[in-house]
mmCIF file of C-alpha atoms in Angstrom:
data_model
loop_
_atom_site.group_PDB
_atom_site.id
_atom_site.type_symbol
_atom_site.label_atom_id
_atom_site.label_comp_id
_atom_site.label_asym_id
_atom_site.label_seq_id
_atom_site.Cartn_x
_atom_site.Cartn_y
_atom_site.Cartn_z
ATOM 1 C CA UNK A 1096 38.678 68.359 -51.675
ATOM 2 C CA UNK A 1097 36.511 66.236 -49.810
ATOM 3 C CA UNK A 1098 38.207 66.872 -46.600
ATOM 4 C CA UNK A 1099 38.148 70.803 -47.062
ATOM 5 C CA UNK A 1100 34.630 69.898 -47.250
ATOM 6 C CA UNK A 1101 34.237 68.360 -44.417
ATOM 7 C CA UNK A 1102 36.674 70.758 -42.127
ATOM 8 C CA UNK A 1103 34.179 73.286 -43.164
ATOM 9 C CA UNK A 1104 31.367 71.544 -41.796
ATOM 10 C CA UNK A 1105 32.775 70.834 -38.612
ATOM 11 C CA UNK A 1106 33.591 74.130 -38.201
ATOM 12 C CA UNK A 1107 30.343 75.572 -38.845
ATOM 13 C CA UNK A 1108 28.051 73.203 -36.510
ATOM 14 C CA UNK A 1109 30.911 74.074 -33.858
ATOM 15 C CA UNK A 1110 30.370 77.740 -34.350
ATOM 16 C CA UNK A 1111 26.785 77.033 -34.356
ATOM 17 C CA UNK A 1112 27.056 74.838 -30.683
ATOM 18 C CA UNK A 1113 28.638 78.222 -29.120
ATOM 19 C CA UNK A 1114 27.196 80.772 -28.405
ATOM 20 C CA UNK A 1115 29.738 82.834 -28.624
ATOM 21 C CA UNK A 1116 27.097 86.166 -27.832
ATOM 22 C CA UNK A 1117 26.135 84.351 -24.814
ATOM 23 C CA UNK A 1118 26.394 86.693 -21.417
ATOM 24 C CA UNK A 1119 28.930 84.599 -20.132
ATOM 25 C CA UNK A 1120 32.113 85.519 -22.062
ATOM 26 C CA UNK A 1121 30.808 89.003 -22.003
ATOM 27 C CA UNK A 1122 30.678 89.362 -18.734
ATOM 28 C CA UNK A 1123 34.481 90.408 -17.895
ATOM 29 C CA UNK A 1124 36.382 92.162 -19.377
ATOM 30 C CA UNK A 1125 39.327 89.917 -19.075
ATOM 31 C CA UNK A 1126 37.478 86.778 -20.078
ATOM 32 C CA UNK A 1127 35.831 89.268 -23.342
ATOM 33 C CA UNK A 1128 39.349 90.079 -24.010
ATOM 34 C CA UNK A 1129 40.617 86.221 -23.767
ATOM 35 C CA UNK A 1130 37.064 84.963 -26.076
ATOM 36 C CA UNK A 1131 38.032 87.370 -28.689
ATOM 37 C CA UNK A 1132 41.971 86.773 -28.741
ATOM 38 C CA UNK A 1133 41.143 82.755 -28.962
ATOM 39 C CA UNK A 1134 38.440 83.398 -31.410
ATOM 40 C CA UNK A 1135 41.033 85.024 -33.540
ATOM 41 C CA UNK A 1136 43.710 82.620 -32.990
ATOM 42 C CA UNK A 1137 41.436 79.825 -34.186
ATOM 43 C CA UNK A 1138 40.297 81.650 -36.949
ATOM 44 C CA UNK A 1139 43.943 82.323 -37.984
ATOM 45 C CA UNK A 1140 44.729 78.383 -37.333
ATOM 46 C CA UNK A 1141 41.942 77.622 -39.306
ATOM 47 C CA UNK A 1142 42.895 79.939 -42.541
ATOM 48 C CA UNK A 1143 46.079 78.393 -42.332
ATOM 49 C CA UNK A 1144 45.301 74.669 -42.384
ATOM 50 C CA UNK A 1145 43.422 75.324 -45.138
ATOM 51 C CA UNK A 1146 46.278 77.107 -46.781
ATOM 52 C CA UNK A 1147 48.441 74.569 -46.208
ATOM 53 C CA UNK A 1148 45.918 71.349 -46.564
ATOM 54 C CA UNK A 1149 46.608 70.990 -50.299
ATOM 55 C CA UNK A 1150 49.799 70.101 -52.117
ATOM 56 C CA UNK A 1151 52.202 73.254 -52.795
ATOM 57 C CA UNK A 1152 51.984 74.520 -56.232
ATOM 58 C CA UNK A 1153 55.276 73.242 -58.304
ATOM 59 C CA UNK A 1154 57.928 75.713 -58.801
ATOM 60 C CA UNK A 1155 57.638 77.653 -62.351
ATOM 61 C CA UNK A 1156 61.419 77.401 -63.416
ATOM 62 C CA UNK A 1157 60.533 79.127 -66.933
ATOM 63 C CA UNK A 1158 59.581 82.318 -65.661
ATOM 64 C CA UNK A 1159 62.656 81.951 -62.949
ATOM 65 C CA UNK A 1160 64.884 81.986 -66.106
ATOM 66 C CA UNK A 1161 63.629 84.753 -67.891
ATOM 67 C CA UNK A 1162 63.209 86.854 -64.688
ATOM 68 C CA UNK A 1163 67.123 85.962 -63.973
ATOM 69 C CA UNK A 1164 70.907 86.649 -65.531
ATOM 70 C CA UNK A 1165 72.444 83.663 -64.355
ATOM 71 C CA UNK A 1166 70.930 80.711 -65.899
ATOM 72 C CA UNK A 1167 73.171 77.906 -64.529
ATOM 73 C CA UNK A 1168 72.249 79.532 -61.339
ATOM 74 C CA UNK A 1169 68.503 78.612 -61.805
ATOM 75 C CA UNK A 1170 69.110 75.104 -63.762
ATOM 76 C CA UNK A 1171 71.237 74.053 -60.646
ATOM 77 C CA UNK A 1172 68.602 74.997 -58.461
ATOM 78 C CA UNK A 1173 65.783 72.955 -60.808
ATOM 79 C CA UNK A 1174 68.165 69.736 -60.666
ATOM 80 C CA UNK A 1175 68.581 69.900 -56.871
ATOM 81 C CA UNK A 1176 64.160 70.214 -57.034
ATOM 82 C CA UNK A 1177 63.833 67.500 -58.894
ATOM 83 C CA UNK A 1178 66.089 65.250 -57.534
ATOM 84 C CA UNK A 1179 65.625 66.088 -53.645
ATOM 85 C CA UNK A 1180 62.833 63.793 -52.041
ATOM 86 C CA UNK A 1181 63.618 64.495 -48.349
ATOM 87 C CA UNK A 1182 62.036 61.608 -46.006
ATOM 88 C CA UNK A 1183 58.752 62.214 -44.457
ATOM 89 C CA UNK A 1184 58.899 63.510 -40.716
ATOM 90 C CA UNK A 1185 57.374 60.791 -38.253
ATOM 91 C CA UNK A 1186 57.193 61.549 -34.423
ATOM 92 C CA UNK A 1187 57.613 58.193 -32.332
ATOM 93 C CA UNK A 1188 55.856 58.760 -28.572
ATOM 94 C CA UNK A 1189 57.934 57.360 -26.864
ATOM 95 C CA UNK A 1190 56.696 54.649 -24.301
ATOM 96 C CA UNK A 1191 58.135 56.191 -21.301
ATOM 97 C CA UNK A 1192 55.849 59.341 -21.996
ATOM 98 C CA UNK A 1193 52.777 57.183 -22.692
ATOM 99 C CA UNK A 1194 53.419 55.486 -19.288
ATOM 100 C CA UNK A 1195 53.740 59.270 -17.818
ATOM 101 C CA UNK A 1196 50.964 60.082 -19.281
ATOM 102 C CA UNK A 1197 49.065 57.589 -18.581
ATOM 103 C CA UNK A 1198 49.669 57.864 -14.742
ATOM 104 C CA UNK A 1199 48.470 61.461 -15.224
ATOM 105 C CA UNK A 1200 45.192 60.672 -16.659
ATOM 106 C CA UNK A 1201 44.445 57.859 -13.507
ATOM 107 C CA UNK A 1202 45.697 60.466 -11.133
ATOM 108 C CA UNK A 1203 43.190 62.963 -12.716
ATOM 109 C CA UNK A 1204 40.481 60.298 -12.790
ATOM 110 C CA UNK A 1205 41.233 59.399 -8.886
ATOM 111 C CA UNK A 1206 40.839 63.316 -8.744
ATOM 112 C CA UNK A 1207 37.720 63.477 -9.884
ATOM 113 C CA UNK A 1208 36.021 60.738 -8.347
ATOM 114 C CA UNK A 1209 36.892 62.185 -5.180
ATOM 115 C CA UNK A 1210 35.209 65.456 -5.973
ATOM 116 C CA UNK A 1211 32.464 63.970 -7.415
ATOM 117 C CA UNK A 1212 32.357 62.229 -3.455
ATOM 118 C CA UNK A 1213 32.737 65.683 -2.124
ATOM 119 C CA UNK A 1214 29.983 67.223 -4.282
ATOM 120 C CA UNK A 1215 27.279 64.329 -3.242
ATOM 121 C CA UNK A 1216 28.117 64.602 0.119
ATOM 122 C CA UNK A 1217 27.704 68.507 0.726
ATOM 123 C CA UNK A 1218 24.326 67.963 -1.491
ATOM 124 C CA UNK A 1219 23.296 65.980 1.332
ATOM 125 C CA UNK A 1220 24.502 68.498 3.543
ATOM 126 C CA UNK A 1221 22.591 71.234 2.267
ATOM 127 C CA UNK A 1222 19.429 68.995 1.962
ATOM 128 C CA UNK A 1223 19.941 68.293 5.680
ATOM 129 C CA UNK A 1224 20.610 71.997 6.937
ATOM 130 C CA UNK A 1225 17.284 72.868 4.717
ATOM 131 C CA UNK A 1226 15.566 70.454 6.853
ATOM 132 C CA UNK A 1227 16.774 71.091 10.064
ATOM 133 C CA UNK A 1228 16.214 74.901 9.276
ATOM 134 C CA UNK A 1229 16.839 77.149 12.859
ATOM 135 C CA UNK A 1230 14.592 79.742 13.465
ATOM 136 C CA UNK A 1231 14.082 82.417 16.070
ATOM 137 C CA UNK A 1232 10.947 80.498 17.110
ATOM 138 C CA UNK A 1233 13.585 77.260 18.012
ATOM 139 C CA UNK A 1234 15.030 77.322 21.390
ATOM 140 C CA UNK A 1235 17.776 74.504 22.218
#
């Protein structure tokens, strides 16, 4: 309970950091369309984790038996409930991705400190070609 609690106040101080009115995803219609389509696939995502956040409700075997002819049908089906506890589903990364991935982030990182060089050095640029300014009044 406490954590439906809490996903629903992360969600509202996200909605609340975009502006999601703002001029800039209104601007094309492409990007519009795209803004709306992942608005409503994170609304849908978000519906659904909290659908499937709590326990399922257990399986109401009584009404199952009134509701159907074959009773053995339905007892056999209550004893293979009861007695099935299949083991919980664990994904292992393996260490040959982490390494992968790893490599990928320092590449990316590399990346962008070389941009980051690229952007201070046409700032300087454009400070310089402000200051050296040509005019019609300049002769060479």
């Amino acid at each position: 309970m406490a954590s439906r609690a809490a996903n629903s106040v992360v969600r509202r101080l996200a909605h609340r950091n975009i502006d999601w009115s703002s001029p800039l995803f209104k601007g094309d219609p492409e990007l519009a369309a795209a803004v709306s389509s992942f608005r409503g696939w994170a609304a849908n995502a978000q519906a659904m984790a909290e659908q499937y956040n709590a326990a399922p409700t257990p399986v109401d075997f009584a009404k199952a038996k009134s509701a159907v002819r074959d009773q053995s049908l339905v007892d056999s089906l209550e004893a293979l409930y009861k007695n099935n506890t299949p083991p919980a589903e664990t994904y292992e990364w393996s260490a040959e991705a982490q390494a992968d991935k790893a490599t990928q982030i320092e590449d990316a990182k590399g990346r962008l400190a070389f941009t980051q060089e690229m952007i201070e050095d046409t700032e300087k640029e454009i400070v310089f070609m402000k200051n050296n300014r040509l005019n019609r009044e300049m002769s060479v």
